[in-house]
XYZ file of C-alpha atoms in Angstrom:
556
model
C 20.523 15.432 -29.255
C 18.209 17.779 -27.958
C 19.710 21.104 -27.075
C 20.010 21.948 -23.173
C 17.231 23.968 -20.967
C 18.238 26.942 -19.684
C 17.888 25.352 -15.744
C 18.132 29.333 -13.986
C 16.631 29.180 -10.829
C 16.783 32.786 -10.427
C 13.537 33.393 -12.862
C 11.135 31.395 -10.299
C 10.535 33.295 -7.039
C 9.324 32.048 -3.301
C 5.921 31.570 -2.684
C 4.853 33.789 -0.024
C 3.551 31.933 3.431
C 0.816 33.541 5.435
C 2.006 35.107 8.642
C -0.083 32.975 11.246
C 1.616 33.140 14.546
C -1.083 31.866 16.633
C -1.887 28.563 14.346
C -3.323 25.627 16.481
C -3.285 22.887 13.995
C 0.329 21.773 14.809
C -1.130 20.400 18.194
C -3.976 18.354 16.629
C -3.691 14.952 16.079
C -5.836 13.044 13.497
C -8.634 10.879 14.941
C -11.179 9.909 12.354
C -11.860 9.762 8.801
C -12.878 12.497 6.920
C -15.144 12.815 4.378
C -14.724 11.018 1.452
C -15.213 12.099 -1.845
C -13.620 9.956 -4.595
C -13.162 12.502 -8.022
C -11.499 9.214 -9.447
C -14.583 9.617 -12.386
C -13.885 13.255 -13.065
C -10.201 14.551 -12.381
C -8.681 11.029 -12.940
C -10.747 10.300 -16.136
C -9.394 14.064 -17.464
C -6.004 12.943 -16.780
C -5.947 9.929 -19.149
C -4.111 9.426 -22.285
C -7.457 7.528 -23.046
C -10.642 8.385 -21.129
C -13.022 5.843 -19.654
C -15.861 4.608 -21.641
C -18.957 4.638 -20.066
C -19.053 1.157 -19.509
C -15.150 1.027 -17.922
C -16.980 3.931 -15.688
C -19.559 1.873 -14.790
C -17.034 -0.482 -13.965
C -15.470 2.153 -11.678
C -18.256 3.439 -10.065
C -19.069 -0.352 -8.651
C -15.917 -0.645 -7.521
C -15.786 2.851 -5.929
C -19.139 2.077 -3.839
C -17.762 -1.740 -2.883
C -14.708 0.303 -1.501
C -17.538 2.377 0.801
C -17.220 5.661 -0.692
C -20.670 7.327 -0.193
C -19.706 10.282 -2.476
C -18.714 10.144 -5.823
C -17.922 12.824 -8.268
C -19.136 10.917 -12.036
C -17.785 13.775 -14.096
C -18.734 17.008 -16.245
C -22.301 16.646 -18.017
C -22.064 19.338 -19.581
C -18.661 19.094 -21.349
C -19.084 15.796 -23.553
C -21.855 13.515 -24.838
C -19.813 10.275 -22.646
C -20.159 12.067 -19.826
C -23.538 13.202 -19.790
C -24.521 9.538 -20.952
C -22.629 8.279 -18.039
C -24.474 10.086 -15.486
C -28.003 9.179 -17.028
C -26.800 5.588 -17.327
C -26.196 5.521 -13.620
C -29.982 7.091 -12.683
C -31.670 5.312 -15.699
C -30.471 1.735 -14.633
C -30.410 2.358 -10.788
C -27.001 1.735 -10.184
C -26.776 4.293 -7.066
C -27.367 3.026 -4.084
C -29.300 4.808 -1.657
C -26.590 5.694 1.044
C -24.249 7.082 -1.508
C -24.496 10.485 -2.930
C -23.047 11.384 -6.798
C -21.447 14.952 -7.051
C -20.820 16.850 -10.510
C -18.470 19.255 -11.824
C -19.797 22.341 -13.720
C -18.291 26.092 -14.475
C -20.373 29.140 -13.298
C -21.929 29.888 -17.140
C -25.725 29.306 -17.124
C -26.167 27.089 -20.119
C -23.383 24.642 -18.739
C -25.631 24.472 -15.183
C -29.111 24.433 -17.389
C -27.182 20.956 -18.554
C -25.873 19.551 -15.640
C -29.036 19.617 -14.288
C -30.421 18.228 -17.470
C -28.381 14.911 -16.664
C -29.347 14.955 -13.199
C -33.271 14.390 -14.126
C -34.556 11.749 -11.813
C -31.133 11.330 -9.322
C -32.644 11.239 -5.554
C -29.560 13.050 -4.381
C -26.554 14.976 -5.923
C -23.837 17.209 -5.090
C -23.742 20.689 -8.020
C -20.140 21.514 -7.763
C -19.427 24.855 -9.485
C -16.437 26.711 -9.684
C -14.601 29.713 -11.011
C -11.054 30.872 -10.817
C -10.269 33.079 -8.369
C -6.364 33.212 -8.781
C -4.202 35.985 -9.344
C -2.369 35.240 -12.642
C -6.017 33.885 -14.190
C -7.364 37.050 -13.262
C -4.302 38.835 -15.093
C -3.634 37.059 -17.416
C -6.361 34.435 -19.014
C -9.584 37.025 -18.174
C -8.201 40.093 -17.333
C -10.769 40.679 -14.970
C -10.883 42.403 -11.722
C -11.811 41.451 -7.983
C -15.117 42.727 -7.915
C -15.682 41.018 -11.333
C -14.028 37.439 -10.830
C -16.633 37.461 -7.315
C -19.357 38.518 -9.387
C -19.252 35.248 -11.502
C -18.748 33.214 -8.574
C -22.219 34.652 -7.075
C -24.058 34.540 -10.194
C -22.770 30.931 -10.500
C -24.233 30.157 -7.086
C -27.715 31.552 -7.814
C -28.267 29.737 -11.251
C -27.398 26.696 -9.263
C -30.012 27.696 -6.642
C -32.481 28.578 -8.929
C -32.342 25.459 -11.201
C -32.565 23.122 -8.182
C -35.894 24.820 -7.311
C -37.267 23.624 -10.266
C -35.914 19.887 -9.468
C -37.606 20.025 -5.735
C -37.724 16.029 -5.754
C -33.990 15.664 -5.425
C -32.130 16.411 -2.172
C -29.431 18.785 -3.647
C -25.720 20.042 -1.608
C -24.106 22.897 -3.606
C -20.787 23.025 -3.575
C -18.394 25.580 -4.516
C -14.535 25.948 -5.493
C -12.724 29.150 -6.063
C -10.500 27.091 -8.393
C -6.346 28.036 -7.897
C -7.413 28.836 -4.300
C -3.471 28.363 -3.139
C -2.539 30.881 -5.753
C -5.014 33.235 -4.853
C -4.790 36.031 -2.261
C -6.271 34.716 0.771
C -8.692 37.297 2.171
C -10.324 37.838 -1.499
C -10.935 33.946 -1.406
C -11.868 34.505 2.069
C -14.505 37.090 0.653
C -15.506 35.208 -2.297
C -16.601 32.356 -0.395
C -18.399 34.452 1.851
C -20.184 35.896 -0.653
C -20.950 32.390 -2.008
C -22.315 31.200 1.359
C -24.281 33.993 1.860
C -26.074 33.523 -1.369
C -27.155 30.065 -0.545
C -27.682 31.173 2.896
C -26.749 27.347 4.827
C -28.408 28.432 8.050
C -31.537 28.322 6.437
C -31.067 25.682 3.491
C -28.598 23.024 5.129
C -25.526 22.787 4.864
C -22.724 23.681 1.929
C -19.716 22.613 0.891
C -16.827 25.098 0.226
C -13.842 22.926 -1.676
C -10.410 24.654 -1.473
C -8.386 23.351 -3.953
C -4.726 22.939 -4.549
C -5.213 23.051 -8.198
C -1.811 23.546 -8.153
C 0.723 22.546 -5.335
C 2.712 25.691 -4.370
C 4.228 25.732 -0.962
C 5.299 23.281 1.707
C 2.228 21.492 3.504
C 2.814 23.409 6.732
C 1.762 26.563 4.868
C -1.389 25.055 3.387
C -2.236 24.251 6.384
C -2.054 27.988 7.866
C -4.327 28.625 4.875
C -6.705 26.378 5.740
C -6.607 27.060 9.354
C -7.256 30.888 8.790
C -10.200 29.926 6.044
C -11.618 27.966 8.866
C -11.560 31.151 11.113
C -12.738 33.627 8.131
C -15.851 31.755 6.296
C -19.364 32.395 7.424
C -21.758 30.464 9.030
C -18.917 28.184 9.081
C -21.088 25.416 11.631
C -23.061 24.640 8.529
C -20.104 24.755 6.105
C -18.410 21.700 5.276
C -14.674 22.551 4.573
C -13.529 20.468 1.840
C -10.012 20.312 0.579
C -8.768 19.040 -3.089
C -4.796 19.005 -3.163
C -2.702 18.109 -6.548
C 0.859 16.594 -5.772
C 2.954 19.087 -7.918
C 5.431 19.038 -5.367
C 5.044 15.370 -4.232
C 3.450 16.520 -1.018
C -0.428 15.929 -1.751
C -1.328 13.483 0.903
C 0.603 15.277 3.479
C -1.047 18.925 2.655
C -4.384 17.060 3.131
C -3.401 15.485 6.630
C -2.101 18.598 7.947
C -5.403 20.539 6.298
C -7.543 18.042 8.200
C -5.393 19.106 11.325
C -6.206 22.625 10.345
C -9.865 22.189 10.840
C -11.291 20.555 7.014
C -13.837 18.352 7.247
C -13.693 16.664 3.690
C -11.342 15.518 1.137
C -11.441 14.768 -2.428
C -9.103 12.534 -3.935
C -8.115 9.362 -6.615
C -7.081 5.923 -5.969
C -3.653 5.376 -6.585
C -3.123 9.154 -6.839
C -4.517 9.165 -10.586
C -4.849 12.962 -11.833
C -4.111 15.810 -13.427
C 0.073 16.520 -13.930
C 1.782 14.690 -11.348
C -1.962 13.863 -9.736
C -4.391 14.189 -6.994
C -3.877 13.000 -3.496
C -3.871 9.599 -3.151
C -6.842 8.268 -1.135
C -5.438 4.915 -0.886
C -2.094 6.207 0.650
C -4.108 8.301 3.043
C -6.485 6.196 3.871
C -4.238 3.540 4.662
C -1.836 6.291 6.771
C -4.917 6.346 8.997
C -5.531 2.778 9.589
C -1.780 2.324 9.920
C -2.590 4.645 13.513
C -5.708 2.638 14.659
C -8.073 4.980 12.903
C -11.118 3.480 10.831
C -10.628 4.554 7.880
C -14.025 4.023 6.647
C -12.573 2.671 3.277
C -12.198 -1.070 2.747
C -9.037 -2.344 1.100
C -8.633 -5.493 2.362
C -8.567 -7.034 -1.155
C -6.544 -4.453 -2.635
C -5.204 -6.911 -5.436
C -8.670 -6.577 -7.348
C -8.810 -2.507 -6.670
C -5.628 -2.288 -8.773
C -6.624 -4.951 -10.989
C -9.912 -2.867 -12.162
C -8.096 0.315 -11.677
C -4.962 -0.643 -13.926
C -8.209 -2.368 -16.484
C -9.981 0.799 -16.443
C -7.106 4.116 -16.869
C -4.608 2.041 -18.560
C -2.109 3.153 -15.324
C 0.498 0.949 -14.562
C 0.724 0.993 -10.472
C 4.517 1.452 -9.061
C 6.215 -1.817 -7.411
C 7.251 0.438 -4.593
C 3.682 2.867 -4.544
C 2.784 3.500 -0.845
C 0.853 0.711 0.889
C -0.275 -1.218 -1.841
C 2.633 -1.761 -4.459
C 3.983 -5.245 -5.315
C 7.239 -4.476 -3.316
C 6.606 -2.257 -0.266
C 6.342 -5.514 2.412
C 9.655 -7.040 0.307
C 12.666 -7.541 2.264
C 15.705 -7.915 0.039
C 18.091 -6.991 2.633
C 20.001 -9.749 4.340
C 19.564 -7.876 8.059
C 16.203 -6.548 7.050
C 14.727 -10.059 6.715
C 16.629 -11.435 10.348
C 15.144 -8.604 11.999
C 11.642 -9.364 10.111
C 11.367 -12.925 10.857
C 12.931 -12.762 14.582
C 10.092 -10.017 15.014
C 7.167 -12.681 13.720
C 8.327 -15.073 15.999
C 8.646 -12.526 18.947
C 5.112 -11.237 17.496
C 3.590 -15.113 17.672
C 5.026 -16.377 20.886
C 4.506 -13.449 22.916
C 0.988 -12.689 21.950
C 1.102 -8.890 21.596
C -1.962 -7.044 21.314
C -1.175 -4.630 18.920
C 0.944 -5.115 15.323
C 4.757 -4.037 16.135
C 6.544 -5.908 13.866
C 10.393 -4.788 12.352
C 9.966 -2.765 8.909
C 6.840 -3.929 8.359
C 4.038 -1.070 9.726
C 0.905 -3.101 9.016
C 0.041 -6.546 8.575
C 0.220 -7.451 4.700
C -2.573 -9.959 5.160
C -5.136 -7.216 6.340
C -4.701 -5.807 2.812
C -4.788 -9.373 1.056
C -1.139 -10.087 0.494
C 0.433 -13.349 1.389
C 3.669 -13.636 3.406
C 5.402 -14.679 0.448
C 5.652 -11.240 -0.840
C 7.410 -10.355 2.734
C 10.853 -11.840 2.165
C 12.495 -12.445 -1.322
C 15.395 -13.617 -1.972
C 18.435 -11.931 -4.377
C 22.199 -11.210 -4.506
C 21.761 -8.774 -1.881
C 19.836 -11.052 0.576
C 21.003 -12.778 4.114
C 20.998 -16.179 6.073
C 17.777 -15.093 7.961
C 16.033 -14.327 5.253
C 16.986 -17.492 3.382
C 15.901 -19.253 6.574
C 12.528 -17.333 6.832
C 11.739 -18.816 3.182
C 12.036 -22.218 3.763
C 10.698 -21.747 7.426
C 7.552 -20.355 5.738
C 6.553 -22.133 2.932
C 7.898 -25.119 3.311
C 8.054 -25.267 7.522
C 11.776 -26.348 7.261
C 12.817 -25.124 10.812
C 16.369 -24.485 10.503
C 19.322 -24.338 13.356
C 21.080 -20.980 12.999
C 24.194 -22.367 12.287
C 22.617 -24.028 9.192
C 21.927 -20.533 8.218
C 25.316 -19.576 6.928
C 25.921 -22.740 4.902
C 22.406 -22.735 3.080
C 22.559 -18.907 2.635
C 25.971 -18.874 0.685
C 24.539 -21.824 -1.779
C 21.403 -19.373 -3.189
C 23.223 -16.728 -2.510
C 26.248 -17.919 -5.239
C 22.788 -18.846 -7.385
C 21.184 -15.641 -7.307
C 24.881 -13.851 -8.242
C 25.416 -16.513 -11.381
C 21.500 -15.890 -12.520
C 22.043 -12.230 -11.861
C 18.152 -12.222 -10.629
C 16.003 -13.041 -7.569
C 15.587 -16.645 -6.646
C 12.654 -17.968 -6.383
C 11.010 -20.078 -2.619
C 10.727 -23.519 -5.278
C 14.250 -22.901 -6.447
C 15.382 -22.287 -3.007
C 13.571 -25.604 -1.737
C 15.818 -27.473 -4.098
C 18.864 -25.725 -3.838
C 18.338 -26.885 -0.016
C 17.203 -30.616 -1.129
C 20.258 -30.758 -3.514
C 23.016 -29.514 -1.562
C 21.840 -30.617 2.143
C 19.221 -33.682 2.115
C 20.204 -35.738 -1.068
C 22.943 -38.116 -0.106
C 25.273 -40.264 -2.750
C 23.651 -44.094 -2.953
C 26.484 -45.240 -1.377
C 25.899 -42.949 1.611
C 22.490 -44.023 2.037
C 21.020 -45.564 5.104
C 19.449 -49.380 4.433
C 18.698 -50.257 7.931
C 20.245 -50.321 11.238
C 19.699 -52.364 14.574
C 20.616 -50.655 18.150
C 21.667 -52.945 21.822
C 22.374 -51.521 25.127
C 25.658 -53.170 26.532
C 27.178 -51.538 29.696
C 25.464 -48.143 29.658
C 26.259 -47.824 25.896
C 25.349 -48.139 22.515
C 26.295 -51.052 20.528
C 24.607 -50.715 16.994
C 24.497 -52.604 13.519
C 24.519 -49.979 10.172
C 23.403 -51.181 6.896
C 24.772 -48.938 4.373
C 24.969 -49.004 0.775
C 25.529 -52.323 -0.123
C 27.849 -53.094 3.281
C 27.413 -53.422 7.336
C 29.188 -51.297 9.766
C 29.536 -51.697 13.497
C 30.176 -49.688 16.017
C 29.108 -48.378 19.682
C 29.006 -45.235 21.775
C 26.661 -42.866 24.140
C 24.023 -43.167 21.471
C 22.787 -44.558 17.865
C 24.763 -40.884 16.434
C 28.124 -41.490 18.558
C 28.022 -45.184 17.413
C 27.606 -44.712 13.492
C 30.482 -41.841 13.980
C 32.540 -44.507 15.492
C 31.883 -47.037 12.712
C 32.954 -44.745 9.965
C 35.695 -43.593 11.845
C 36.928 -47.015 12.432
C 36.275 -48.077 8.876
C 38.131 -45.147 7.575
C 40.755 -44.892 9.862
C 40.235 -41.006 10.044
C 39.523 -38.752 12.971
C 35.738 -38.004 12.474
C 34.114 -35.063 15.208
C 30.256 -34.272 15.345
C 30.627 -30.643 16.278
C 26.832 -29.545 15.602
C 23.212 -31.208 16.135
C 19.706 -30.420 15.672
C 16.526 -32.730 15.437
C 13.063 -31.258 16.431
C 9.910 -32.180 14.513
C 8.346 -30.420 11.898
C 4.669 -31.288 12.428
C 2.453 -32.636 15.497
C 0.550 -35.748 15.301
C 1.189 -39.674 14.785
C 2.180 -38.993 11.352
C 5.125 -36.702 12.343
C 8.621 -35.827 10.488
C 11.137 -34.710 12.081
C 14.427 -32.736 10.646
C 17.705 -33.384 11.798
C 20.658 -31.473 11.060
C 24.496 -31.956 11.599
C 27.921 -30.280 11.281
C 30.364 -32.611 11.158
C 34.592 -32.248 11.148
C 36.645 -34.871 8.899
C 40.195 -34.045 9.699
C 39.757 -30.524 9.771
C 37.214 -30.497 7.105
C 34.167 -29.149 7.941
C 30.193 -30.614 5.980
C 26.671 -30.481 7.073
C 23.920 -32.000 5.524
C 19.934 -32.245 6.425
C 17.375 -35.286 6.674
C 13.820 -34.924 7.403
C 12.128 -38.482 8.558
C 9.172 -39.800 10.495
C 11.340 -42.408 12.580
C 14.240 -39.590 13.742
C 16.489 -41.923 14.424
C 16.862 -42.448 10.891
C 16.849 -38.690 10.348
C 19.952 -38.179 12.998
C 21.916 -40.944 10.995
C 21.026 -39.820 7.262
C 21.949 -36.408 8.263
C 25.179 -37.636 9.430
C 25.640 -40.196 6.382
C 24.681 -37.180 4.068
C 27.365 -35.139 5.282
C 30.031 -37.538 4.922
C 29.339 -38.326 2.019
C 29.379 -34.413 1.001
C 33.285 -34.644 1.985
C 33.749 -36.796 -1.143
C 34.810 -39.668 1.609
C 34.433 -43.238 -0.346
C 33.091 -45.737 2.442
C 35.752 -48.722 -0.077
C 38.460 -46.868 1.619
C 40.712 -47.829 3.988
């Protein structure tokens, strides 16, 4: 066995919030989508075990523009051979549509720009990201470099860019640029960085920039990346023709919600991977916050309505299994084990369908599943843990078996016993027959052969054929009559304390389901039968549950 950490909390210390008394973004509310910018080709390809080949990129990329992203960062030309293939493959074969713009990654070093723009030969329009560390323990301790020095690559960085796109004036070009470790970097020097950035490429003049203000690592609670962004807004130059862009990692599990509250803060953009797929613990998830916005009545811009073949291509393509329980789009998040959870979630459907609300307010679930592609049967499963509604809701749903809540209890503690003996969840076929076994299917002697009905002084007077004998009897109806027959047959006291019948379908051709509780000296059965004529179905169901008493109609 390994030998223990030494878990000493005292050797971290407390990140340091900015003191921003007069912050305004806790009063915004989110009302559109921001810019998208999926890095899904560049941050999530760095963060596999095995990196895309150019063809599973290609793959991506097609997926990433049916989706309606209209920027797209493809990678790092100028660090491998794959990715500078990828990036010709795209402009050599056509493969980027006109409305959508491709965005690269590249360090501030000349001969690494003097590449990228190498594999950009020929692109109609392209976004030069380049970036430089501006943090406080890089500067220390990986380039023990000063201030002055650390901005000094950042502007040189921004003028090789400038100066290489001059010679490419056939391609509409946006720089970008990204004082990399921004949160752990003091933030008036980024503040100044930036500005000396911007000023170099001089927006007012050339169009507009992007300035990307990256998480690279997640440090602090989301409120306080949000002052930072907030006072970044206030501090960067020519800031109408600045595009704020934000980049957050999910270190501390808080990506997406450092990215809404940075949008709240006054960002305009936001870079991020599908299904949260980066570097460490990952990028913010664009899916998750996507989704948060359309959950709110916001377009989100993004199209996931068949999210089953985004994860299929995503999980083909990275290798990246997706959580059962991932935000929005896992296998389990609109799965109701819970007994009271599925009541409440089918009462609210019905509520939902017969009052005709405009707007989606249905119990536990926040969105409708089928707007993403998923099928009510993933809504309520069925387990150990589960309840009568939600046992109810199954058979109501995929088999339109309307049950009478007091059925609910009885058929509920049959799959629940199977689901405890198989130690698993049961599935809506082995429910259906777990119903049909225990509640329709009636011993042969039981069954009903025929039966003949007369009116005679305001009652009943009927004929039963059952099993191999006839039975007589008479009361208020056809139900009260065969109750008397047995009754009188068996010489037993024999109650009918519940009934149901309504019909299952509408038309000529229509079943109908009767159900019935019946009491056999103080023994309690009910039983089910679904027929087109429902008389028959009131006296099967009644047959059915005598015969569930173990009752033998040779007795006497």
């Amino acid at each position: 066995m390994a030998a223990a950490g030494s878990f000493d909390h005292r050797k971290y210390t407390q990140y340091q919030p900015l003191s921003l008394r007069d912050r305004t973004w806790p009063d915004q509310i989110l009302t559109k989508a921001p810019i998208w910018c999926s890095v899904d080709l560049r941050d999530g390809n760095q963060a596999l075990i095995q990196p895309m080949t150019v063809d599973q990129k290609v793959t991506m990329f097609n997926m990433l523009v049916k989706l309606g992203f209209k920027q797209i960062e493809i990678g790092f030309p100028s660090a491998a051979q794959p990715e500078f293939d990828f990036a010709r493959r795209l402009i050599e074969d056509n493969l980027i549509p006109d409305d959508v713009t491709i965005q690269v990654l590249v360090q501030a070093r000349e001969h690494l720009i003097e590449r990228t723009f190498e594999s950009l030969q020929g692109v109609k329009r392209a976004i030069v990201h380049v970036y430089n560390s501006t943090s406080t323990v890089q500067r220390q301790q990986t380039f023990a470099m000063s201030k002055e020095e650390i901005a000094a690559i950042a502007v040189q960085g921004a003028k090789w860019v400038q100066e290489y796109a001059a010679k490419n004036p056939n391609t509409q070009w946006t720089f970008q640029y990204s004082p990399e470790s921004f949160t752990g970097t003091e933030i008036d020097y980024a503040i100044d960085v930036c500005n000396q950035v911007i000023e170099t490429w001089n927006p007012k003049e050339t169009g507009k920039v992007i300035i990307n203000l990256p998480a690279t690592v997640e440090m602090s609670t989301p409120n306080v990346f949000a002052d930072q962004i907030e006072y970044m807004c206030r501090g960067l130059s020519q800031r109408e023709h600045v595009i704020v862009s934000l980049h957050t990692h999910n270190d501390r599990g808080c990506g997406v919600a450092a990215t809404e509250l940075g949008l709240m803060a006054g960002a305009d953009r936001v870079e991020g991977a599908l299904l949260g797929n980066g570097e460490r613990t990952g990028n913010m998830d664009t899916v998750t916050l996507a989704m948060n916005l359309y959950s709110q009545g916001i377009d989100p811009e993004l199209d996931f309505s068949n999210v089953q073949e985004m994860i299929d291509i995503c999980t083909a393509c990275t290798n990246l299994p997706v959580h059962p329980r991932h935000p929005w789009v896992g296998d389990l998040v609109y799965t109701a084990f819970s007994g009271s959870h599925q009541d409440a979630i089918r009462k609210s459907l019905q509520y939902h369908s017969d009052e005709k609300l405009p707007h989606w307010d249905v119990a536990y679930l926040p969105i409708n599943p089928a707007d993403l592609g998923r099928d009510y049967e993933a809504v309520v499963r069925i387990n150990s843990q589960s309840g009568k509604g939600g046992v109810a809701h199954v058979l109501e749903r995929d088999y339109g078996i309307e049950l009478p809540k007091w059925m609910h209890g009885h058929v509920s503690k049959v799959v629940q016993k199977a689901a405890e003996e198989a130690g698993d969840e049961v599935s809506s076929k082995a429910i259906h027959q777990l119903f049909v076994n225990n509640f329709v299917t009636a011993p042969e002697s039981w069954a009903l052969k025929g039966y003949s009905l007369n009116s005679q002084d305001s009652q009943t007077v009927a004929s039963f054929n059952i099993g191999s004998a006839t039975y007589e009897g008479k009361g208020q109806g056809a139900l009260e009559a065969l109750a008397q027959a047995i009754a009188s047959h068996l010489n037993t006291t024999l109650k009918v304390t519940q009934f149901d019948e309504h019909a299952l379908t509408q038309g000529t051709d229509s079943q109908a389901i009767a159900s019935v509780c019946v009491d056999v000296d103080g023994t309690e059965s009910v039983a089910c039968f679904i027929h087109e004529d429902t008389t028959t179905a009131n006296l099967q169901a009644l047959l059915s549950a005598l015969g569930r008493t173990g009752l033998s109609l040779t007795e006497k």
